[in-house]
PDB file of C-alpha atoms in Angstrom:
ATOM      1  CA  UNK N  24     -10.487 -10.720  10.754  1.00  0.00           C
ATOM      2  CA  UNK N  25      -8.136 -11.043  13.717  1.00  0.00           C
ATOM      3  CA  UNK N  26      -7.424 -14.003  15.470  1.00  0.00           C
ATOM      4  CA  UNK N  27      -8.332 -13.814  19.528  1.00  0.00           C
ATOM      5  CA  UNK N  28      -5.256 -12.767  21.386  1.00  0.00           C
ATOM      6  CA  UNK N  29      -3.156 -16.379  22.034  1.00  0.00           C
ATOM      7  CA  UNK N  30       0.077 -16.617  24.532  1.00  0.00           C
ATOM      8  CA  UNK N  31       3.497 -19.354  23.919  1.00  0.00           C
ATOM      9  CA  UNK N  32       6.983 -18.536  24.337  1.00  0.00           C
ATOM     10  CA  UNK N  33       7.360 -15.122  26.266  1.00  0.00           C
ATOM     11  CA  UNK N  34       4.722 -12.858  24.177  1.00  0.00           C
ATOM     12  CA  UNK N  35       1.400 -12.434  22.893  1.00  0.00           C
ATOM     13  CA  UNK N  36      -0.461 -10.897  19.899  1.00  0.00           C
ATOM     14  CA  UNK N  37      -1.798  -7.099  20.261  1.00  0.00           C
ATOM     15  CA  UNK N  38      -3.834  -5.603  17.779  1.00  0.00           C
ATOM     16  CA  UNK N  39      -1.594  -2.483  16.332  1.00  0.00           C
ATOM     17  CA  UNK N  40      -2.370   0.445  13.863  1.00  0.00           C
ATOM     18  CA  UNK N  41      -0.734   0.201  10.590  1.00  0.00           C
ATOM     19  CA  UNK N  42       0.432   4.197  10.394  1.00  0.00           C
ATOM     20  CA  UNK N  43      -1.837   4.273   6.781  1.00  0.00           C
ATOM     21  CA  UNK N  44      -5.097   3.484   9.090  1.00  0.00           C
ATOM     22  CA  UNK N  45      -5.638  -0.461   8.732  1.00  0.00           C
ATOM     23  CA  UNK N  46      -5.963  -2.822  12.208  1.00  0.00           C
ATOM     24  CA  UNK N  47      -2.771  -5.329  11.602  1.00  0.00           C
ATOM     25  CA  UNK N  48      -1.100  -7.403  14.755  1.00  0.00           C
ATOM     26  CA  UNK N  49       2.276  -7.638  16.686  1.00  0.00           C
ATOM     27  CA  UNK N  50       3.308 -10.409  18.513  1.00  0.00           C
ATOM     28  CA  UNK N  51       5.332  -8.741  21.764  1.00  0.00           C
ATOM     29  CA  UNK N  52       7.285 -10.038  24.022  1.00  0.00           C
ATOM     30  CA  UNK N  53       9.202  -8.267  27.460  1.00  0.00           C
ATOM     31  CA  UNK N  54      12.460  -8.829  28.978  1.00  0.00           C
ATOM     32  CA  UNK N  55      12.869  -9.021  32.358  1.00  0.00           C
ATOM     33  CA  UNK N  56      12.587  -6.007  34.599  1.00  0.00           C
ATOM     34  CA  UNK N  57      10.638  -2.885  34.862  1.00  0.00           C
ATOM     35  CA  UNK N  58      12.509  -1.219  32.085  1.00  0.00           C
ATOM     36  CA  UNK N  59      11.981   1.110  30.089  1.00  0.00           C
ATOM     37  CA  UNK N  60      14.223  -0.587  27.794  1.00  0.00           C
ATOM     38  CA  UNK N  61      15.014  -0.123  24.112  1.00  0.00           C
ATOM     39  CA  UNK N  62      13.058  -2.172  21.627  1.00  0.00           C
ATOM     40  CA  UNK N  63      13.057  -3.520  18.006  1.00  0.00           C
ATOM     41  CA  UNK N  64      10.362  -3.602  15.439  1.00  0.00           C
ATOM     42  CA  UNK N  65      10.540  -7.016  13.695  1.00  0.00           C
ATOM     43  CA  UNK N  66       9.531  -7.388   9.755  1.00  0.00           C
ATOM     44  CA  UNK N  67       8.546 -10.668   8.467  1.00  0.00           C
ATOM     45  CA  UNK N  68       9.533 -12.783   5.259  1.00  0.00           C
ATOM     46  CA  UNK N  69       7.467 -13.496   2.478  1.00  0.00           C
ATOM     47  CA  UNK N  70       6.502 -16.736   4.675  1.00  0.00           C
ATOM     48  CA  UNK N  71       5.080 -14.486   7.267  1.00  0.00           C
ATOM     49  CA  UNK N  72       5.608 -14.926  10.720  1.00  0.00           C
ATOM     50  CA  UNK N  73       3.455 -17.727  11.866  1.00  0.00           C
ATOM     51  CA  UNK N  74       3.311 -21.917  11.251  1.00  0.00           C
ATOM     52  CA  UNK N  75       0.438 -23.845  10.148  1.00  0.00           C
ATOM     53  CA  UNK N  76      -1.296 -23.486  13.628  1.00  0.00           C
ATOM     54  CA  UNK N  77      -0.847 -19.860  13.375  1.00  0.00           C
ATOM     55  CA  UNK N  78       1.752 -19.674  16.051  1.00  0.00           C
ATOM     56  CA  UNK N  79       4.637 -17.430  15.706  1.00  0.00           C
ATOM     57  CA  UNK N  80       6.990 -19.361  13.237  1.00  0.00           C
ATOM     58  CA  UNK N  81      10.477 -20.856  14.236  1.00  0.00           C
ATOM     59  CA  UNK N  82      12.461 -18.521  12.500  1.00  0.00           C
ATOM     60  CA  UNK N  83      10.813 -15.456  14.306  1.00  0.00           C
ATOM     61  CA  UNK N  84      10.488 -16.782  17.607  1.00  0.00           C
ATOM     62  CA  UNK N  85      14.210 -17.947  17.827  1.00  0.00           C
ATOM     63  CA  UNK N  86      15.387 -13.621  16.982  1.00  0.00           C
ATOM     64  CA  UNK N  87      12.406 -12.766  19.762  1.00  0.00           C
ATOM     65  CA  UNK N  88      14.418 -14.935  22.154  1.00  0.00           C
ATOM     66  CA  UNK N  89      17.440 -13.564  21.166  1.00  0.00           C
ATOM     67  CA  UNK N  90      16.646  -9.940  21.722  1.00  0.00           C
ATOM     68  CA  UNK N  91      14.160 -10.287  24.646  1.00  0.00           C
ATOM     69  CA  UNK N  92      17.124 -12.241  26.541  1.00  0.00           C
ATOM     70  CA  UNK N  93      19.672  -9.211  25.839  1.00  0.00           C
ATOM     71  CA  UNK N  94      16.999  -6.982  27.141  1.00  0.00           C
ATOM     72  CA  UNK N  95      14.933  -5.528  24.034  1.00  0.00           C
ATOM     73  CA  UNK N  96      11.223  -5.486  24.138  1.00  0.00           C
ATOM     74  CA  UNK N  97      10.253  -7.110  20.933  1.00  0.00           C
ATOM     75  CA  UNK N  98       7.279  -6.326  18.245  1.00  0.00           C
ATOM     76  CA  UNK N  99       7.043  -8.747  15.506  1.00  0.00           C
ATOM     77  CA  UNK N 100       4.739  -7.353  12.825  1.00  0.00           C
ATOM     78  CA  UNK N 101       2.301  -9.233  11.218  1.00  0.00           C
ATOM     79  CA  UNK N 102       1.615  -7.594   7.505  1.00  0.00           C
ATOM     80  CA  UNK N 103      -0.222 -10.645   6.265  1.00  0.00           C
ATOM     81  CA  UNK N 104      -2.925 -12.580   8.371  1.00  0.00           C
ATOM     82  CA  UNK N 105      -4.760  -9.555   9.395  1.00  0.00           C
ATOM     83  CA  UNK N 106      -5.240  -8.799   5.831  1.00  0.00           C
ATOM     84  CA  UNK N 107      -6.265 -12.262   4.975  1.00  0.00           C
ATOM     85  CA  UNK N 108      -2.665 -13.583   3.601  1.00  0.00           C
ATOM     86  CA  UNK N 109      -0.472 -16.696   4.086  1.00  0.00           C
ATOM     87  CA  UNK N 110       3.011 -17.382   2.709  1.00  0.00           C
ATOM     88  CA  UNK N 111       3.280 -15.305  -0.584  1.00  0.00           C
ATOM     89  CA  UNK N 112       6.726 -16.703  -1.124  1.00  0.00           C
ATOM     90  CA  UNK N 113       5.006 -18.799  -4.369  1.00  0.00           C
ATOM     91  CA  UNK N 114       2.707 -15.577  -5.772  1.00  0.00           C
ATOM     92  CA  UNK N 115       4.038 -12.859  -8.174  1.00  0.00           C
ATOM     93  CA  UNK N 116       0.477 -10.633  -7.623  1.00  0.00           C
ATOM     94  CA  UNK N 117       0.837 -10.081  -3.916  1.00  0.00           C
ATOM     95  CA  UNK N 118      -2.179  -8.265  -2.339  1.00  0.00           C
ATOM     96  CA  UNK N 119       0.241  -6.860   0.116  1.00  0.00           C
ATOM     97  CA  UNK N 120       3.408  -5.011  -1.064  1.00  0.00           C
ATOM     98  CA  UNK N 121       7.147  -4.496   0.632  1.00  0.00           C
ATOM     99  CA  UNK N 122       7.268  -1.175  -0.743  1.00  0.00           C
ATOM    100  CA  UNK N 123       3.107  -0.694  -0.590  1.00  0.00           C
ATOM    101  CA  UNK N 124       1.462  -1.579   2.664  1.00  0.00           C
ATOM    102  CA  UNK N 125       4.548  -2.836   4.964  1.00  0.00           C
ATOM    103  CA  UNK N 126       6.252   0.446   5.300  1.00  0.00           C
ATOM    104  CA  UNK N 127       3.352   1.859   6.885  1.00  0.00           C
ATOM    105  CA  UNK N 128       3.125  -1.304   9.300  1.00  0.00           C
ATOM    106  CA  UNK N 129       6.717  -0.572  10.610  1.00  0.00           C
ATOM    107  CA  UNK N 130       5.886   2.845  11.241  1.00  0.00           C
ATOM    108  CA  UNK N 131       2.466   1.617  12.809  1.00  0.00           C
ATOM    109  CA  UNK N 132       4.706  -0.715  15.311  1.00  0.00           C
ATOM    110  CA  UNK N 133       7.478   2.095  15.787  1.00  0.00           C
ATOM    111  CA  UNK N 134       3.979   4.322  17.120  1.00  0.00           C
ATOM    112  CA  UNK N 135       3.027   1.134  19.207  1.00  0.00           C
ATOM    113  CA  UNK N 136       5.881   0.889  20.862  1.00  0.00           C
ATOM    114  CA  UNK N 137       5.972   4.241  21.297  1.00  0.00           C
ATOM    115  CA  UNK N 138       2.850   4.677  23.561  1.00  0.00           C
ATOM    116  CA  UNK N 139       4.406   1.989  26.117  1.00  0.00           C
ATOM    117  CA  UNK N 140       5.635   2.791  29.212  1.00  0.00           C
ATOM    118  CA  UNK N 141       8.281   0.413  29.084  1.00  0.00           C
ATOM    119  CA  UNK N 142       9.637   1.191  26.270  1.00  0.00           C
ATOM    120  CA  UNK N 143      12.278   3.948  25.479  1.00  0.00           C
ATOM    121  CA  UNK N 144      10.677   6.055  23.011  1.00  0.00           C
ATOM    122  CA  UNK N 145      14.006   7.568  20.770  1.00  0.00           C
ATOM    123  CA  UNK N 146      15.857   3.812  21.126  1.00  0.00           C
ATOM    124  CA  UNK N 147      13.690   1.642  18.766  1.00  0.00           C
ATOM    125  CA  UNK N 148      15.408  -0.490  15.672  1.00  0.00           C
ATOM    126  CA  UNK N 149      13.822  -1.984  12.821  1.00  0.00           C
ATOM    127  CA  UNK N 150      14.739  -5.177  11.924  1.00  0.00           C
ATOM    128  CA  UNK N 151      13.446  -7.036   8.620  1.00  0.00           C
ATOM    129  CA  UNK N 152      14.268 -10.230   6.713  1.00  0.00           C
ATOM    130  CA  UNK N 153      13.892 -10.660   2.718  1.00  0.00           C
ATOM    131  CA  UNK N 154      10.613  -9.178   1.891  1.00  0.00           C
ATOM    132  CA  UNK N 155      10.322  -7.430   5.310  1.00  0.00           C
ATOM    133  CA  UNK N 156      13.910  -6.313   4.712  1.00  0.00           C
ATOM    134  CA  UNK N 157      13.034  -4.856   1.656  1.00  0.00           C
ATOM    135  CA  UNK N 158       9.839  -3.202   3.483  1.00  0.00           C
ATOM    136  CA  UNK N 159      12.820  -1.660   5.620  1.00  0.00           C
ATOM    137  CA  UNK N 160      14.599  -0.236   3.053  1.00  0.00           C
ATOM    138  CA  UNK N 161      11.637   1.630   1.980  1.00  0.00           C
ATOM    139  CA  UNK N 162      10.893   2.489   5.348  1.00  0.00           C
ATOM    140  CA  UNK N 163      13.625   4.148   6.651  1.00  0.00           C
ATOM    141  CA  UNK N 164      14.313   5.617   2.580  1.00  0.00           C
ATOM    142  CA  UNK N 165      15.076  10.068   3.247  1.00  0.00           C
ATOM    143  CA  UNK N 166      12.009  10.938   1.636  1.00  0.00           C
ATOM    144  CA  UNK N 167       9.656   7.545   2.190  1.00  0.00           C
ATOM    145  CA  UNK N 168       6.075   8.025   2.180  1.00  0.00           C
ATOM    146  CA  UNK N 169       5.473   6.403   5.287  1.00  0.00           C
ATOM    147  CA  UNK N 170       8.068   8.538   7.188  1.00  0.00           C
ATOM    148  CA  UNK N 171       4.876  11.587   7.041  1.00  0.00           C
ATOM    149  CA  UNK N 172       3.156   9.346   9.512  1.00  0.00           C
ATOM    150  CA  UNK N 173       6.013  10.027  12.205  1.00  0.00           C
ATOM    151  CA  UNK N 174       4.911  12.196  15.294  1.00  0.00           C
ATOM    152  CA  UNK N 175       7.613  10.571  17.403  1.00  0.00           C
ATOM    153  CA  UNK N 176      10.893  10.302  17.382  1.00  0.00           C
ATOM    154  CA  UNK N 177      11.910   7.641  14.126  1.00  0.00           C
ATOM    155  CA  UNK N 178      14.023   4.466  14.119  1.00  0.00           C
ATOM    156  CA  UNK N 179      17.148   4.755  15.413  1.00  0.00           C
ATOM    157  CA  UNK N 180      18.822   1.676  13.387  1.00  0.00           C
ATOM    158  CA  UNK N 181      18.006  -0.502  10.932  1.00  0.00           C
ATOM    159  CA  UNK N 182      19.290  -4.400  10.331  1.00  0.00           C
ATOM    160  CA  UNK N 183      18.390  -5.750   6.707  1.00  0.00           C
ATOM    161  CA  UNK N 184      19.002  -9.945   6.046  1.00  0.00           C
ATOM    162  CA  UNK N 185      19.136 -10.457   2.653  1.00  0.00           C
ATOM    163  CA  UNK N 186      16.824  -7.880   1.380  1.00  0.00           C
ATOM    164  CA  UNK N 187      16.254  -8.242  -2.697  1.00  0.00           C
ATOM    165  CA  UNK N 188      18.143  -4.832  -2.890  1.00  0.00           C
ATOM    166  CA  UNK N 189      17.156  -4.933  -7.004  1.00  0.00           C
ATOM    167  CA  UNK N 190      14.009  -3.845  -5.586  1.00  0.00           C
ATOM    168  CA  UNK N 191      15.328  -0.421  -4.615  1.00  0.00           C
ATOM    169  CA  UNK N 192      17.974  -0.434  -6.990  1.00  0.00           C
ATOM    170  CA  UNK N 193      16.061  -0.322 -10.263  1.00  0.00           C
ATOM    171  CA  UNK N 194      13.995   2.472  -8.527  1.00  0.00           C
ATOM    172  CA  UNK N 195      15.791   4.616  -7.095  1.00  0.00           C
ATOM    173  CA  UNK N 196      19.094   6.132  -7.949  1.00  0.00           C
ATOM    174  CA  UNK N 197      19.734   8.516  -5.166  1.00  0.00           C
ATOM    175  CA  UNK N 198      18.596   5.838  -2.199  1.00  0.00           C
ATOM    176  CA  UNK N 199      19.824   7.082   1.296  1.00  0.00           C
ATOM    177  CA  UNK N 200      18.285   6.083   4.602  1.00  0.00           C
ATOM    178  CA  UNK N 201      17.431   8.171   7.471  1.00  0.00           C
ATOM    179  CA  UNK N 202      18.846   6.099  10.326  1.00  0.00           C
ATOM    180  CA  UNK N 203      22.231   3.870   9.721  1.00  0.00           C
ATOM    181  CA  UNK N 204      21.254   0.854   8.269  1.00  0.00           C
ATOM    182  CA  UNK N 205      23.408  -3.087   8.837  1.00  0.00           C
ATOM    183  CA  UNK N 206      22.989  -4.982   5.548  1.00  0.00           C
ATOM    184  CA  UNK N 207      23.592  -9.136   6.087  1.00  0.00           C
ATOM    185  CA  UNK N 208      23.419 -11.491   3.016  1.00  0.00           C
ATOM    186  CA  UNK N 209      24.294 -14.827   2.340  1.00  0.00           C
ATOM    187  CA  UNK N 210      27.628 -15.227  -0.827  1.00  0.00           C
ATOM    188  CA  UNK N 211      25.644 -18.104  -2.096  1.00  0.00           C
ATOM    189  CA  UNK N 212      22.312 -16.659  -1.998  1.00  0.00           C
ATOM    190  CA  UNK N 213      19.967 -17.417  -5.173  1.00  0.00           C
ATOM    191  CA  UNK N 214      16.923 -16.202  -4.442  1.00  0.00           C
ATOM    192  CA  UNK N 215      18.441 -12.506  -4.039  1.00  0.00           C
ATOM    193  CA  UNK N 216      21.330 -12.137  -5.344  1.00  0.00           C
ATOM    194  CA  UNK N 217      23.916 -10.156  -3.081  1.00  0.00           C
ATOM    195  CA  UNK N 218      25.223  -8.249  -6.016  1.00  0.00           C
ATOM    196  CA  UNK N 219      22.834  -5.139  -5.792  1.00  0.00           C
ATOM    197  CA  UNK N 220      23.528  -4.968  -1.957  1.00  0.00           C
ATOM    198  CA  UNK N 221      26.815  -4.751  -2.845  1.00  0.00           C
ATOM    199  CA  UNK N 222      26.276  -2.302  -4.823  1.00  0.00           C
ATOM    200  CA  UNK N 223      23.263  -0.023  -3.554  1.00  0.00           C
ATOM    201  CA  UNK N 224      25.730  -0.152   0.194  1.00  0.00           C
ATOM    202  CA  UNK N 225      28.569   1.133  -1.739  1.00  0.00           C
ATOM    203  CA  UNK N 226      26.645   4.018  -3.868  1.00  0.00           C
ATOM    204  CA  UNK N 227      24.954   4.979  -0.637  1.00  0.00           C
ATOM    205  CA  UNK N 228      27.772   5.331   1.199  1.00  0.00           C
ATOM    206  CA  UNK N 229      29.664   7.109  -1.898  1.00  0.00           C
ATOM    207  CA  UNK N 230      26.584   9.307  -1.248  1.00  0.00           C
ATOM    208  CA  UNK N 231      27.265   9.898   2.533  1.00  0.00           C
ATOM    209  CA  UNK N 232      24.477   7.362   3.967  1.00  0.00           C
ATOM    210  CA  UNK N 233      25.533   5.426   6.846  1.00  0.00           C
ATOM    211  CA  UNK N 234      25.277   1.946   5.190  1.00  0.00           C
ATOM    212  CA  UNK N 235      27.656  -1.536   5.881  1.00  0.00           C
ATOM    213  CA  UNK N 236      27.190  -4.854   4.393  1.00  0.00           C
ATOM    214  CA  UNK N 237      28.437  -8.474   6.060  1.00  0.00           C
ATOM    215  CA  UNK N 238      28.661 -11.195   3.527  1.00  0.00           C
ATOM    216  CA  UNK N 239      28.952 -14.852   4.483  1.00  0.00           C
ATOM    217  CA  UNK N 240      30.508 -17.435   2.552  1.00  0.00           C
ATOM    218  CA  UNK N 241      28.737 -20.442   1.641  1.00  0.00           C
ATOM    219  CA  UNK N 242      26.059 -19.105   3.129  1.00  0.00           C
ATOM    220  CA  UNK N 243      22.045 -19.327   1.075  1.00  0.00           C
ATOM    221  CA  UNK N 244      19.052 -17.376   1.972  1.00  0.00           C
ATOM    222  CA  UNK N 245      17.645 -18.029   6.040  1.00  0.00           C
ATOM    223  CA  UNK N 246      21.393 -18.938   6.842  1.00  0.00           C
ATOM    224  CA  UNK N 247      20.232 -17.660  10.215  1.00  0.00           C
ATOM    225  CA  UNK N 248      17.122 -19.817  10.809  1.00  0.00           C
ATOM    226  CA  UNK N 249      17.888 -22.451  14.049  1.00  0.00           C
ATOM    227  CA  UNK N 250      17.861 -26.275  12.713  1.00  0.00           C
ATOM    228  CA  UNK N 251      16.833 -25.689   8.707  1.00  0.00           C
ATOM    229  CA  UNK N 252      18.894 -27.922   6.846  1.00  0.00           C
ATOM    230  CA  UNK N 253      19.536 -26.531   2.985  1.00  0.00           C
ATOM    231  CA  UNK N 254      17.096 -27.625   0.726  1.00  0.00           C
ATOM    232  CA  UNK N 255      15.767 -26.545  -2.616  1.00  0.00           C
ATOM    233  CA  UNK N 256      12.326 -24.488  -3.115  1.00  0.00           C
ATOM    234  CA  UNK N 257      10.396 -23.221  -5.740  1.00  0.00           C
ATOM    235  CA  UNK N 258       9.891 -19.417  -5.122  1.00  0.00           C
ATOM    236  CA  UNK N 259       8.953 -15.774  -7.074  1.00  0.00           C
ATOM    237  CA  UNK N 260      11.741 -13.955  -7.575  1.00  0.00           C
ATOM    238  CA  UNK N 261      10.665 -10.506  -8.516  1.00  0.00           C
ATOM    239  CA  UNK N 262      13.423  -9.526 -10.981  1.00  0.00           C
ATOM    240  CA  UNK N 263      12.237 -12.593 -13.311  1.00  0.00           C
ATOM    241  CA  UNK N 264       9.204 -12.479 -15.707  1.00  0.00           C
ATOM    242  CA  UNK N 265       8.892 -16.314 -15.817  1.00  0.00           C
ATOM    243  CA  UNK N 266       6.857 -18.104 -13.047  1.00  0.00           C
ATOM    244  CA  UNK N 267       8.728 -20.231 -10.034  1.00  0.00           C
ATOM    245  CA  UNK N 268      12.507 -20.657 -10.163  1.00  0.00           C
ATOM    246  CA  UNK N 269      14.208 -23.136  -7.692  1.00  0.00           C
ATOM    247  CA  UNK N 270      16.248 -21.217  -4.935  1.00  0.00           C
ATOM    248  CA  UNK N 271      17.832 -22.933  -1.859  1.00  0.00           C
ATOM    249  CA  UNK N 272      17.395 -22.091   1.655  1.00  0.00           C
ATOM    250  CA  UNK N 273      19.031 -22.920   4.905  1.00  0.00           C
ATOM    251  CA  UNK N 274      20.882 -22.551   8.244  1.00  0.00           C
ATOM    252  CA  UNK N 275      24.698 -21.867   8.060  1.00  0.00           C
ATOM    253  CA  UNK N 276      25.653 -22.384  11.755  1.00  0.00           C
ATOM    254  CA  UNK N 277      28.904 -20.700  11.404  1.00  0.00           C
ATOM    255  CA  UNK N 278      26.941 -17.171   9.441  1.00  0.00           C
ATOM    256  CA  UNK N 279      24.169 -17.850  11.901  1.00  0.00           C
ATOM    257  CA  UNK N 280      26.197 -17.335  15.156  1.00  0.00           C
ATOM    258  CA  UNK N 281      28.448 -14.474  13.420  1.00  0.00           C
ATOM    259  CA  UNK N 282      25.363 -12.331  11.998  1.00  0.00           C
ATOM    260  CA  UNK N 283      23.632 -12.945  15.862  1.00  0.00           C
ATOM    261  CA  UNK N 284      27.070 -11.249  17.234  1.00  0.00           C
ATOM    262  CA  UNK N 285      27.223  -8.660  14.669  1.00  0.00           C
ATOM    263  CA  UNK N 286      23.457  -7.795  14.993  1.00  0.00           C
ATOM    264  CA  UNK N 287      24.024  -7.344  18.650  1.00  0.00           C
ATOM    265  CA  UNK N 288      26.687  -5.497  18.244  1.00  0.00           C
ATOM    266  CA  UNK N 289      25.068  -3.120  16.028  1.00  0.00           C
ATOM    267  CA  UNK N 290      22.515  -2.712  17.963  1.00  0.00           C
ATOM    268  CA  UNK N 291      24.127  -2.084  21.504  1.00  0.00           C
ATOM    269  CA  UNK N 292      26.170   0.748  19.507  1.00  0.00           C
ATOM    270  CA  UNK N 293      22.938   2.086  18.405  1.00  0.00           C
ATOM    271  CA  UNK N 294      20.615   2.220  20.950  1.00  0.00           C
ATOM    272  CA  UNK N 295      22.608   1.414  24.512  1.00  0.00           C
TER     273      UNK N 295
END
């Protein structure tokens, strides 16, 4: 069931389409002025996007700011309450799936954004972090399921933070993406390990895809989160049969404020 429509920062929650039929949620947010003005599609971590008092968490309302203050009207997707889920950072038999259900939410929220007046209609990204970023992968994949749904123009760019690429890696040997695609990892990073993205960047590129890759030394998973010092936590990691492993997580000022630049960057080549 969906939660009544609720208003902080500079957004609020509108009921969305998933493009494979089911009612999720966005959280949206404006910049100033009458626009139209490009926009980015926003895919959540296996955390999901909201706190304990279901307000949009700190993580994903620091990149709203970020983009609604350079001018980018904002949909954060929200794969998991609407379908009755919390975190699923600590659960191997997820009911909702980065390669499953979440492709056909970003396409649902490219199609929202789509219908607005205010936005421009060809000059949307999709942005996604870990299992969201994997979700991105598959949904911007030449050939992805989801990518049938499209009556509109499709993503124009794509930003990935520390997707597990293993999850595309061990199933698909000819990946290439549709739309040029920014890949940002962490060196240190042990929950997914940078060496596929390494790897599925340079075979895709080898393959004529429009793929790049920023690594950041000393540098875990969420090195971009505002204010999270590192700490360990016991998490699924898909490419391990065994139950939780302990991974580490935290902000990395210095990656933090170079990724923010870079993103930016990517995007104003993309879509200004």
């Amino acid at each position: 069931m969906l939660l009544a429509p609720q208003a902080w920062a500079n957004g609020a929650w509108e009921e969305i389409w998933s493009a494979e039929g089911t009612i999720i949620r966005g959280w949206l947010a404006t910049p100033e002025g009458d626009g139209p003005h490009p926009a980015v599609v926003m895919m959540h971590s296996c955390f999901g996007p909201v706190d304990d008092q279901d307000e949009l968490a700190a993580h994903d309302r620091s990149w709203v700011n970020i983009l609604t203050d350079v001018g980018y009207v904002v949909l954060a997707v929200d794969s998991y309450t609407p379908r009755g889920a919390g975190s699923l950072c600590q659960e191997r038999n997820r009911p909702v799936l980065a390669r499953a259900e979440r492709p056909w939410d970003a396409i649902g929220g490219l199609q929202f954004l789509q219908e607005r007046s205010d936005v421009i209609g060809d000059k949307i990204a999709i942005m996604g972090w870990s299992n969201g970023a994997i979700s991105l992968l598959w949904a911007v994949r030449d050939g992805a399921s989801a990518a049938t749904a499209l009556e509109g123009p499709d993503f124009r760019t794509a930003v990935a933070y520390y997707p597990l690429c293993n999850d595309v890696v061990s199933r698909i040997d000819d990946y290439l993406p549709r739309v040029p695609v920014l890949v940002q990892i962490g060196a240190d990073d042990d929950w997914t390990d940078p060496e596929p993205c390494r790897s599925l960047v340079s075979e895709t590129r080898s393959r004529g895809g429009e793929m790049a890759l920023e690594a950041y030394d000393q540098s875990f998973h969420l090195f971009d989160a505002p204010d999270t010092p590192v700490r360990p936590f016991m998490a699924v990691n898909d490419v391990e049969e065994t139950g939780l492993i302990e991974i580490h997580f935290g902000t990395n000022d210095a990656a933090r404020d170079q990724s923010i630049r870079r993103t930016l960057d990517w995007l104003a080549d993309h879509l200004r």
